[in-house]
PDB file of C-alpha atoms in Angstrom:
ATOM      1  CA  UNK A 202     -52.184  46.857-150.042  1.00 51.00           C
ATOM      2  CA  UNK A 203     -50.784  43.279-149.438  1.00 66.00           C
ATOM      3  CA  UNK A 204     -51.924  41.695-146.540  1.00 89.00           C
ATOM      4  CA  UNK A 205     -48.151  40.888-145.726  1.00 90.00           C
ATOM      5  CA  UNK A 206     -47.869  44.883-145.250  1.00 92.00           C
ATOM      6  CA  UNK A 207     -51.020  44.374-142.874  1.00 94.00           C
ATOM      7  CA  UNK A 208     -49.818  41.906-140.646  1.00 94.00           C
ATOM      8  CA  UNK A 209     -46.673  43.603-140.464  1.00 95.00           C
ATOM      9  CA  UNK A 210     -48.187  46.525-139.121  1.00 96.00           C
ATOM     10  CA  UNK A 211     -50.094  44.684-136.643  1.00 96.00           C
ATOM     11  CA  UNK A 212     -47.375  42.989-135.708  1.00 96.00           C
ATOM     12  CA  UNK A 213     -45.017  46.533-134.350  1.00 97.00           C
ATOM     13  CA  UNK A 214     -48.681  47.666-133.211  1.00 97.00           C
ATOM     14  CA  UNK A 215     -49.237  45.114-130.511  1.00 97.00           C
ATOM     15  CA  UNK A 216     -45.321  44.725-129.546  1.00 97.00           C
ATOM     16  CA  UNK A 217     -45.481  48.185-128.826  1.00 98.00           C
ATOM     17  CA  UNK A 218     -48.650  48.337-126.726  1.00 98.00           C
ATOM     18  CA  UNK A 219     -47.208  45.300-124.855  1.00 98.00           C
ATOM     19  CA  UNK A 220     -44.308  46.849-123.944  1.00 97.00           C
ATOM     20  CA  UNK A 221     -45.110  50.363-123.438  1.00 98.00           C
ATOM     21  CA  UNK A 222     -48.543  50.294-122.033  1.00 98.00           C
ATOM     22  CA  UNK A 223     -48.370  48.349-118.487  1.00 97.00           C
ATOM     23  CA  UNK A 224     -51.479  48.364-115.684  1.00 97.00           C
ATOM     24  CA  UNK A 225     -49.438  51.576-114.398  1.00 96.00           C
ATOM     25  CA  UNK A 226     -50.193  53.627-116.971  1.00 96.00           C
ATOM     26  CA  UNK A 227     -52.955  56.324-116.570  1.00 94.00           C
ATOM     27  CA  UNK A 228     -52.853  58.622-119.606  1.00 95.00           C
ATOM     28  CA  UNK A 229     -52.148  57.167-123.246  1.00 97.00           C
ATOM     29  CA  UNK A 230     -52.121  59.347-126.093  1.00 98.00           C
ATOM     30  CA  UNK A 231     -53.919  57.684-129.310  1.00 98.00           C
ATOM     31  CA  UNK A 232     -51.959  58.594-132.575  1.00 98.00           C
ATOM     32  CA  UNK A 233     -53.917  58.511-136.092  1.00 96.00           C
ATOM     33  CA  UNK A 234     -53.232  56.395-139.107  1.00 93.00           C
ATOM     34  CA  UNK A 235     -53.927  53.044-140.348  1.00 94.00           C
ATOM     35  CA  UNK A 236     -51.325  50.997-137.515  1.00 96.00           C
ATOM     36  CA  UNK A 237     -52.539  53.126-134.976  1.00 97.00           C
ATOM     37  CA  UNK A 238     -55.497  50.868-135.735  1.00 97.00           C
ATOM     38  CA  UNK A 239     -53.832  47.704-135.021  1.00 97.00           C
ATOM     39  CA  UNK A 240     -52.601  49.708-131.434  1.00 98.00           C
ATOM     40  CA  UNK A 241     -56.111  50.398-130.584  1.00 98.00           C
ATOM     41  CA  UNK A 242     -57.056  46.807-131.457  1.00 98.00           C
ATOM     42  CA  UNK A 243     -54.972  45.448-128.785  1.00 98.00           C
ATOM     43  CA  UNK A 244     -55.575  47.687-126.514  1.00 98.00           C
ATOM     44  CA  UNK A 245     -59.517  46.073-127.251  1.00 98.00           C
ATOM     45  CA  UNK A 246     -57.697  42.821-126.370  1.00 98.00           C
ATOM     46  CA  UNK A 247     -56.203  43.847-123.552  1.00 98.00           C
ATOM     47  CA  UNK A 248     -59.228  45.671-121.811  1.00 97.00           C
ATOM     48  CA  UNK A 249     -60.730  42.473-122.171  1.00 97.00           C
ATOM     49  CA  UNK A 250     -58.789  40.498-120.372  1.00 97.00           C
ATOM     50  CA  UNK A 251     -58.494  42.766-117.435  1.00 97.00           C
ATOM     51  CA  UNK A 252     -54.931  44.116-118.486  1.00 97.00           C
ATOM     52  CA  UNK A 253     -55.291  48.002-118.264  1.00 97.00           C
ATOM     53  CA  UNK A 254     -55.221  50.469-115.860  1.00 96.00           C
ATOM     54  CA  UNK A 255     -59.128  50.449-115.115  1.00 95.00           C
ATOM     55  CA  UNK A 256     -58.739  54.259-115.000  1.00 93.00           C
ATOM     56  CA  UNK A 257     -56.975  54.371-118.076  1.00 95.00           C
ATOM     57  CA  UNK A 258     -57.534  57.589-120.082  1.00 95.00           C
ATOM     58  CA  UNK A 259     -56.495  57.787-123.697  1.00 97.00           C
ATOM     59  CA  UNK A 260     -55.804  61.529-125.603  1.00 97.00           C
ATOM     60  CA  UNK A 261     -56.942  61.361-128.751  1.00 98.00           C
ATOM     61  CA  UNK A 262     -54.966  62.918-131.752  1.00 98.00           C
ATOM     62  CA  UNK A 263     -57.731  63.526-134.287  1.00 97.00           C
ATOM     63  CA  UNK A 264     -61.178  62.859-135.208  1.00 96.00           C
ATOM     64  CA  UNK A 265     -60.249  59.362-136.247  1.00 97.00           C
ATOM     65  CA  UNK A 266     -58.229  58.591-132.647  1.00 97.00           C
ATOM     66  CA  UNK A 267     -61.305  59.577-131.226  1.00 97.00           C
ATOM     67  CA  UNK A 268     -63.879  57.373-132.791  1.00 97.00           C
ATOM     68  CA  UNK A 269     -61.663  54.381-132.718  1.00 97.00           C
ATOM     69  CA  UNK A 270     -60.979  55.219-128.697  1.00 98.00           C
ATOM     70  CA  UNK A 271     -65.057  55.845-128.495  1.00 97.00           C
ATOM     71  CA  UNK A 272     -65.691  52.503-130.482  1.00 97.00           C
ATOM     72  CA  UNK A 273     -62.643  50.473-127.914  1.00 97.00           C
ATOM     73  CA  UNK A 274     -65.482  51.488-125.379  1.00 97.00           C
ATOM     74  CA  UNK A 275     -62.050  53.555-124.126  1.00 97.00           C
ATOM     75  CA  UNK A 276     -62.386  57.054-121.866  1.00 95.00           C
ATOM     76  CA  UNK A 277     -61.377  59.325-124.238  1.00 95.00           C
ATOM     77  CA  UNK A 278     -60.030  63.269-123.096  1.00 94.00           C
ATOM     78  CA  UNK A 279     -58.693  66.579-124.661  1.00 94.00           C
ATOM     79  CA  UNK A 280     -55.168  67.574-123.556  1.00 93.00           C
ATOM     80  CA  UNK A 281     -56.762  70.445-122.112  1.00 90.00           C
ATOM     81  CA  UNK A 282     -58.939  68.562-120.115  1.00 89.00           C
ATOM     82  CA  UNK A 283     -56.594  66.292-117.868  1.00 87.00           C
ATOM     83  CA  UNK A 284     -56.079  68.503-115.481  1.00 78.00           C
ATOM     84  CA  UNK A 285     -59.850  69.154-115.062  1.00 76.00           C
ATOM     85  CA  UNK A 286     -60.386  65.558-114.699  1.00 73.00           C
ATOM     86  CA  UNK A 287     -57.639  65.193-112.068  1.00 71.00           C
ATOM     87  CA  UNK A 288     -55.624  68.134-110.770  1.00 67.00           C
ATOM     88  CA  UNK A 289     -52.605  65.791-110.021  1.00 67.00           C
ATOM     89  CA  UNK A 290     -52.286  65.467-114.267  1.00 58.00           C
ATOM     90  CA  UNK A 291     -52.074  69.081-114.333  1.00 57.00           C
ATOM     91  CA  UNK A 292     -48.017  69.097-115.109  1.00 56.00           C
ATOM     92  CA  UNK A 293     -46.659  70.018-118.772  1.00 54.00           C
ATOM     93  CA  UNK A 294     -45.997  65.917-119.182  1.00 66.00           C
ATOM     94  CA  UNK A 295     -49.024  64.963-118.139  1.00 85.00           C
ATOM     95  CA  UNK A 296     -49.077  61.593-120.698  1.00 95.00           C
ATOM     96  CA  UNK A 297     -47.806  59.096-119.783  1.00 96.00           C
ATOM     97  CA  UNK A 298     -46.634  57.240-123.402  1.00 98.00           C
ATOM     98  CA  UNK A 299     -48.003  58.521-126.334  1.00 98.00           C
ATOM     99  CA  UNK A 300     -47.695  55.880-129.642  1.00 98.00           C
ATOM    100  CA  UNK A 301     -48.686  56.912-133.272  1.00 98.00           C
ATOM    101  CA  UNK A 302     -47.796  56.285-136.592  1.00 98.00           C
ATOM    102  CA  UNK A 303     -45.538  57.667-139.252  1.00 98.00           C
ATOM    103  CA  UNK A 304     -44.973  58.369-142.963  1.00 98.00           C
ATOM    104  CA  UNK A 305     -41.002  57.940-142.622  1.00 98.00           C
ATOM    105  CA  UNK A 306     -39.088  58.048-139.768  1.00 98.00           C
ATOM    106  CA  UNK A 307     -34.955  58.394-140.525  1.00 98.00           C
ATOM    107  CA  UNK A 308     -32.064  57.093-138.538  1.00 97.00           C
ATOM    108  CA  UNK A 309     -32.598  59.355-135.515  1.00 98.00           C
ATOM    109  CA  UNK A 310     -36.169  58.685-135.107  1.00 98.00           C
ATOM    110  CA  UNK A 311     -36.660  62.304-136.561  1.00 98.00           C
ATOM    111  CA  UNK A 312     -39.971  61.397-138.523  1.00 98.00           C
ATOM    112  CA  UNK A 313     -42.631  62.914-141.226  1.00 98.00           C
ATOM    113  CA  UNK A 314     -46.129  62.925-140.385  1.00 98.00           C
ATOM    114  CA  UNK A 315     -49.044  64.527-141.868  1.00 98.00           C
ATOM    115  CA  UNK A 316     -49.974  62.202-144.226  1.00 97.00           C
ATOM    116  CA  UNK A 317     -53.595  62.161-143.081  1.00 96.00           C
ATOM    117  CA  UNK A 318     -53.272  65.888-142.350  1.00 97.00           C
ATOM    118  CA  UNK A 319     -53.500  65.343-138.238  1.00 98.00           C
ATOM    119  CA  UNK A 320     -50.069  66.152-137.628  1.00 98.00           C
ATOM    120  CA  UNK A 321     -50.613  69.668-135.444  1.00 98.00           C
ATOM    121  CA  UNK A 322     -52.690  67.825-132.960  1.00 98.00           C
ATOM    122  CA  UNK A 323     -49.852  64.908-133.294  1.00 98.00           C
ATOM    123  CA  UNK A 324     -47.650  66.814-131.838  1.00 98.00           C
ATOM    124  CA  UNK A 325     -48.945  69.053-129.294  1.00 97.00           C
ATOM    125  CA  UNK A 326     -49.638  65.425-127.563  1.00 97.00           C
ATOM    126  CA  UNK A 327     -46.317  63.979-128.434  1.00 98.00           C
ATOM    127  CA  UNK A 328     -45.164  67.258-126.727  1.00 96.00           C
ATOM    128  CA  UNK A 329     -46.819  66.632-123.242  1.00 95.00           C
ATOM    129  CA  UNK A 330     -45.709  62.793-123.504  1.00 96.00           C
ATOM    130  CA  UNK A 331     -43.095  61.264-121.375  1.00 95.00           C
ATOM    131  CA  UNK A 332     -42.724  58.918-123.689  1.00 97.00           C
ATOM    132  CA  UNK A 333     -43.383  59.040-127.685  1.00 98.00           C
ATOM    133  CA  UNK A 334     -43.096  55.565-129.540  1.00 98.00           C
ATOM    134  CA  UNK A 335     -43.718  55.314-133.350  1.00 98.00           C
ATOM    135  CA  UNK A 336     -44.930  52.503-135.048  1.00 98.00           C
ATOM    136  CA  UNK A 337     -44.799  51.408-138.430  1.00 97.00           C
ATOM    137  CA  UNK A 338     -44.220  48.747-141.529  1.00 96.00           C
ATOM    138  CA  UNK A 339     -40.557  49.166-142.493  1.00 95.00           C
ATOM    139  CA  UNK A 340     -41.198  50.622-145.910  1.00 95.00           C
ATOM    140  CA  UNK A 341     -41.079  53.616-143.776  1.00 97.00           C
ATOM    141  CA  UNK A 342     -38.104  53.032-142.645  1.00 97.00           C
ATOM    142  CA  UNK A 343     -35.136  55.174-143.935  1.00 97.00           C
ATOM    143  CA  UNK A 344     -31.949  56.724-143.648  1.00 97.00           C
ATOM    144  CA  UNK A 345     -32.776  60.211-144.249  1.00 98.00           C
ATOM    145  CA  UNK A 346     -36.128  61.867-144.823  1.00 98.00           C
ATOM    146  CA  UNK A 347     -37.515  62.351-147.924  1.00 98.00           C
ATOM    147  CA  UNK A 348     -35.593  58.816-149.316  1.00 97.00           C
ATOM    148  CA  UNK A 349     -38.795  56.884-149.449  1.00 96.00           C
ATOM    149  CA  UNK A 350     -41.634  59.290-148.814  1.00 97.00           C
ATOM    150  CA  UNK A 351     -42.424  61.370-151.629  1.00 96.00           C
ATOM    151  CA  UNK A 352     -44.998  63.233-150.844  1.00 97.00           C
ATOM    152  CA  UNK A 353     -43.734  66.443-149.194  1.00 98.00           C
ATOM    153  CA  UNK A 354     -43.610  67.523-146.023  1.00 98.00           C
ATOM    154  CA  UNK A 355     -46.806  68.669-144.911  1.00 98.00           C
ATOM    155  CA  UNK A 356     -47.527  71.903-143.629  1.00 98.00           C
ATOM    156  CA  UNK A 357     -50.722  72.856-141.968  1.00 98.00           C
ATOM    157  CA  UNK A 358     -51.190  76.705-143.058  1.00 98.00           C
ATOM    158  CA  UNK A 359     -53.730  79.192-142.111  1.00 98.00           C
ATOM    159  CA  UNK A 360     -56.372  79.046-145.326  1.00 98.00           C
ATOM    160  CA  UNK A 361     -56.302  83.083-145.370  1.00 97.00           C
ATOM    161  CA  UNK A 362     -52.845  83.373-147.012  1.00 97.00           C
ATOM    162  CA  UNK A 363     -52.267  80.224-148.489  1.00 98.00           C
ATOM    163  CA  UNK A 364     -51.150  80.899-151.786  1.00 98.00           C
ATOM    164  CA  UNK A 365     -48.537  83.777-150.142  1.00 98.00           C
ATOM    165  CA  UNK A 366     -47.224  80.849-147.934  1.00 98.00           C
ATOM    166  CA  UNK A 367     -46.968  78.607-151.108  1.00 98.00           C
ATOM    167  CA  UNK A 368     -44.621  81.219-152.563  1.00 97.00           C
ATOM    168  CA  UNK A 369     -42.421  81.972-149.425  1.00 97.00           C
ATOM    169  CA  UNK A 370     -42.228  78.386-148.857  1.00 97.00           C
ATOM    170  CA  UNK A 371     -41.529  77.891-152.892  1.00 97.00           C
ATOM    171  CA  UNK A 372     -38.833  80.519-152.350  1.00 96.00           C
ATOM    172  CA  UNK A 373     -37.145  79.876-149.324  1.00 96.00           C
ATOM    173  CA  UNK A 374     -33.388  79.250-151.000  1.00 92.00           C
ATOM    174  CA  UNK A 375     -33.584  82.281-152.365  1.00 88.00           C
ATOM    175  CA  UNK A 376     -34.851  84.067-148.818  1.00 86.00           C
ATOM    176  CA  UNK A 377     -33.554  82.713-146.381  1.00 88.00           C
ATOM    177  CA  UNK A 378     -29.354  82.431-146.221  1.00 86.00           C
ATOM    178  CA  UNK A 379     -28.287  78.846-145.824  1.00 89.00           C
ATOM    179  CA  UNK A 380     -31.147  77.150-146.417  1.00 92.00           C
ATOM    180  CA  UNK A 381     -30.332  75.098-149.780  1.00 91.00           C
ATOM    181  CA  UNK A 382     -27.984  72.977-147.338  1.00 95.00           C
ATOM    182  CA  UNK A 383     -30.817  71.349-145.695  1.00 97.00           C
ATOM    183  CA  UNK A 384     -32.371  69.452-148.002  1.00 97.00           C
ATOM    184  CA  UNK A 385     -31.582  68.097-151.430  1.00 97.00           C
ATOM    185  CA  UNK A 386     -33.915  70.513-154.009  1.00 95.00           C
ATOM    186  CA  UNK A 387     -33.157  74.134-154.841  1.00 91.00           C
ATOM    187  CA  UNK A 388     -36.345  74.942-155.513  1.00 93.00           C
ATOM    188  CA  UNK A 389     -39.095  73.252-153.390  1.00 96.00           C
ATOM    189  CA  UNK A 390     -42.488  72.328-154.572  1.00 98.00           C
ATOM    190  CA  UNK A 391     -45.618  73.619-152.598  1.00 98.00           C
ATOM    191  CA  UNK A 392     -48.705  71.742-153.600  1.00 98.00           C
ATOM    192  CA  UNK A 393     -51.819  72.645-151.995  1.00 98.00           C
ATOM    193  CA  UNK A 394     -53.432  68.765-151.063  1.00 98.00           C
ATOM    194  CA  UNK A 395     -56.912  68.076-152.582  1.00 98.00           C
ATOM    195  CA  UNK A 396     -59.747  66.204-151.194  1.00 96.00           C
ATOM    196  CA  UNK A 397     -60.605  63.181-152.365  1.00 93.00           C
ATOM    197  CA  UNK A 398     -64.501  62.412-152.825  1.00 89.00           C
ATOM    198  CA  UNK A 399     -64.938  66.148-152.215  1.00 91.00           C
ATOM    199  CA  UNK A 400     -64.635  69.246-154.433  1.00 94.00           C
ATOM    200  CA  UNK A 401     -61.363  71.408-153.174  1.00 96.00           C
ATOM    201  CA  UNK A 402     -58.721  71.245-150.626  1.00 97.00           C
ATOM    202  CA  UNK A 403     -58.528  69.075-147.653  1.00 98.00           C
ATOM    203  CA  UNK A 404     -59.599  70.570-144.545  1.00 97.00           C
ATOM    204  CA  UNK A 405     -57.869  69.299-141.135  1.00 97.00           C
ATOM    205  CA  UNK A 406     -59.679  69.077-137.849  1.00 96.00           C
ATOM    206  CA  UNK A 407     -58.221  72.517-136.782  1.00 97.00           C
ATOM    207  CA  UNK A 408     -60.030  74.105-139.864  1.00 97.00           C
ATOM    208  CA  UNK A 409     -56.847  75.053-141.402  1.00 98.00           C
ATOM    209  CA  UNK A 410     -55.466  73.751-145.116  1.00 98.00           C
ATOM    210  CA  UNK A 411     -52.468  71.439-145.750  1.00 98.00           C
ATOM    211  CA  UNK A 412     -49.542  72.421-148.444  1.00 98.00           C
ATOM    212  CA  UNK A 413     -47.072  69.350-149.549  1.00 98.00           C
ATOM    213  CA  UNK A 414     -43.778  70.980-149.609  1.00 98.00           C
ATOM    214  CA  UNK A 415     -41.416  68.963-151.604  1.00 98.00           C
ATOM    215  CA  UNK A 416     -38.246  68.912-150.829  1.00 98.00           C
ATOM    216  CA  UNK A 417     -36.173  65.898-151.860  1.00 98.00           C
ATOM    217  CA  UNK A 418     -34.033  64.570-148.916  1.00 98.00           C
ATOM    218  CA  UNK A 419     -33.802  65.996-145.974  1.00 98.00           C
ATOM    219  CA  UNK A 420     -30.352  67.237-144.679  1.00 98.00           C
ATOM    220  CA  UNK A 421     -31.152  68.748-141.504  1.00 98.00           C
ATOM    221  CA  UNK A 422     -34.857  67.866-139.782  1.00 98.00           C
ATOM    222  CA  UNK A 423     -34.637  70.486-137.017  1.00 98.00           C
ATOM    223  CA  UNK A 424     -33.299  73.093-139.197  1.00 97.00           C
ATOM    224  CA  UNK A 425     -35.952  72.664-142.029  1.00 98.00           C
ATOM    225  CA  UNK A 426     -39.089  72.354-138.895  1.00 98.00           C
ATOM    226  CA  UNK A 427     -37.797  75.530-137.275  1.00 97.00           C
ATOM    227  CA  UNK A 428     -37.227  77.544-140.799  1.00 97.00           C
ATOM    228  CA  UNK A 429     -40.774  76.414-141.903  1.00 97.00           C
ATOM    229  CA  UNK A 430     -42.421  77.490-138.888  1.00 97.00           C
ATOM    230  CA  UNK A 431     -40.971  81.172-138.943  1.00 96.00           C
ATOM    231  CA  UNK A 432     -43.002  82.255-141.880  1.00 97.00           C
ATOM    232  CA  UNK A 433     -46.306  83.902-140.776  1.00 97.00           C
ATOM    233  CA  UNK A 434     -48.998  81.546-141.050  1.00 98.00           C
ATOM    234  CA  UNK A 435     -47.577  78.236-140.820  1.00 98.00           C
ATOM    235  CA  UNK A 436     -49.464  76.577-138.173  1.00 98.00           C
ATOM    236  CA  UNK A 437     -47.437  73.259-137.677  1.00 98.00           C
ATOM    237  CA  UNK A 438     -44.989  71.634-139.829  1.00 98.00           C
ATOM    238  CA  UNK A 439     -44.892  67.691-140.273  1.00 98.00           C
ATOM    239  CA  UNK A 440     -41.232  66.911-139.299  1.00 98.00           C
ATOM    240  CA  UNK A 441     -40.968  65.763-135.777  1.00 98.00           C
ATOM    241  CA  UNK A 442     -37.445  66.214-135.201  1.00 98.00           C
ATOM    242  CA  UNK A 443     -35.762  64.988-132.104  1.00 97.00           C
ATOM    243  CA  UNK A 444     -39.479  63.849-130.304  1.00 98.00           C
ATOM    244  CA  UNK A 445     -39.721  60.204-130.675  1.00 98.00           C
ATOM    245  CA  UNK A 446     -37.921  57.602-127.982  1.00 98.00           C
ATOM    246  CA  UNK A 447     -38.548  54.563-130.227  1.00 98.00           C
ATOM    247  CA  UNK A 448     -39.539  53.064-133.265  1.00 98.00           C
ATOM    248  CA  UNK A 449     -41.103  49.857-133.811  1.00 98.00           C
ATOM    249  CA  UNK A 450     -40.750  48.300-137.678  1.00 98.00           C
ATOM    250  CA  UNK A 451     -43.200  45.025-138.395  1.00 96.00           C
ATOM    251  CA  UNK A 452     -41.245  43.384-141.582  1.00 93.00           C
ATOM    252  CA  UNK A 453     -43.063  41.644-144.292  1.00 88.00           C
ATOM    253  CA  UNK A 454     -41.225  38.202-143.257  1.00 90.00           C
ATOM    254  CA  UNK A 455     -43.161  38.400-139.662  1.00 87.00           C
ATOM    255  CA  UNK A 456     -40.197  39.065-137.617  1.00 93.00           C
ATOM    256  CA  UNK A 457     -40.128  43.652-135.970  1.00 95.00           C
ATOM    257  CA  UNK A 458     -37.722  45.704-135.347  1.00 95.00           C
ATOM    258  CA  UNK A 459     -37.280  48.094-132.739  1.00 97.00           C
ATOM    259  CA  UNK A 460     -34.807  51.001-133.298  1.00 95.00           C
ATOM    260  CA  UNK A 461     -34.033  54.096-130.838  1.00 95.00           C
ATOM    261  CA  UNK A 462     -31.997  57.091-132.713  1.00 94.00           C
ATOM    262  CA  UNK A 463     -28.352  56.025-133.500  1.00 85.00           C
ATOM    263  CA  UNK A 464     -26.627  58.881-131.360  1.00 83.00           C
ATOM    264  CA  UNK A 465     -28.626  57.001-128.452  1.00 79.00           C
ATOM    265  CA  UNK A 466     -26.809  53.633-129.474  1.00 74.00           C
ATOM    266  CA  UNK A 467     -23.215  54.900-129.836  1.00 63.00           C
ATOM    267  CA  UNK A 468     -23.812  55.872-126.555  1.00 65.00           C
ATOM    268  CA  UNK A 469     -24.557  52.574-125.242  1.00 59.00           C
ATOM    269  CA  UNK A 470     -21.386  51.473-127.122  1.00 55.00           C
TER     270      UNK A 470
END
């Protein structure tokens, strides 16, 4: 990968830890993915120099958040254990901002993730965050889903009926009424995702296994998350549809972009 592609990641990285994550806040949930790196790196710098709240506690999102937290020489917690460690965190938003990466993220800040197969614990701390900001290069930036990633939407599944949730998912047009509106293939494409440097399928942190559903374009992010997750055995789908606040783009010619979804800026109009 260039180092051009590098830098801009870096670059939305540490303009959205500047903005977003000020002495006042407590809880910070850690994404995963390779910017989420740069993140953690200034979040190094800013330790450092004093900048952070010196209670600070950061929610990891996988094994990876977690060492790179461990390795900042940051307090690290499990969602479930903030309101153990202070009763007055015990509320359903108990985060504070939460910033991770993305595969592709569309014109509404609807977004895939998934790529590294964390995107179940991804969410559940997106979910408790008052704030969700994603961060990225702007290859990832799109229109619609599925114009630049094609890779399928990934879909965490339970490893007992994987091959029956391959077919459902496979056959979905056909089951399910209205579904060849949402996205741009008749008939999808369920690929179970294989390890790399290790016989077999990729196992996530949860102990589950990951299909890549392709789909083409995606017509309707909500729609295609909710009709995913009805099928018995889907544990979490990879479209995060209507979650994220803002989206920070590093371009290639130094300069970043930050986007909120478009029905947010007609408002403002």
């Amino acid at each position: 990968m260039s180092s051009l592609v590098e830098q801009s990641k870096r670059s939305a990285a540490f303009a959205a830890v500047d903005k977003h994550v000020l002495p006042s806040v407590r809880v910070l949930g850690i994404g995963s993915g390779s910017t989420v790196v740069y993140a953690v790196d200034r979040l190094l710098e800013l330790k450092n120099q004093n900048k952070l709240n010196p209670d600070l506690v950061c929610v990891p999102t996988s094994f990876q958040s977690k060492q790179l937290i461990t390795d900042a020489g940051l307090r690290s917690a499990d969602l479930d254990d903030l309101s153990i460690l202070d009763p007055e965190l015990g509320g359903f938003k108990s985060i504070d901002v939460t910033i991770d990466g993305a595969d592709e993220v569309d014109s509404e800040l609807n977004a895939i993730k998934g790529g590294g197969a964390a995107h179940l614990r991804e969410k559940l701390v997106a979910n408790a965050s008052n704030k969700f900001v994603l961060i990225a290069d702007s290859r990832k930036d799109s229109q619609l889903l599925g114009e630049k990633w094609d890779k399928g939407i990934p879909v965490e599944v339970s490893p007992l009926a994987w091959r029956t949730i391959s077919r459902q998912l496979e056959r979905i047009c056909s089951i399910q009424s209205g579904a060849a509106s949402l996205f741009e293939l008749q008939a999808p494409v369920a690929q179970l995702r294989q390890a790399v440097r290790k016989a077999g399928p990729v196992v996530t942190d949860n102990g589950n296994f990951v299909l890549d559903v392709h789909v083409g374009k995606i017509y309707d992010p909500p729609a295609v998350e909710q009709l995913f997750k009805m099928i018995p055995g889907v544990i979490e789908v990879g479209v995060f549809s209507g979650m994220a606040d803002e989206a920070w783009f590093g371009n290639e010619d130094g300069t970043i972009a930050c986007r909120i979804p478009k029905s947010e800026m007609k408002k403002l109009d």
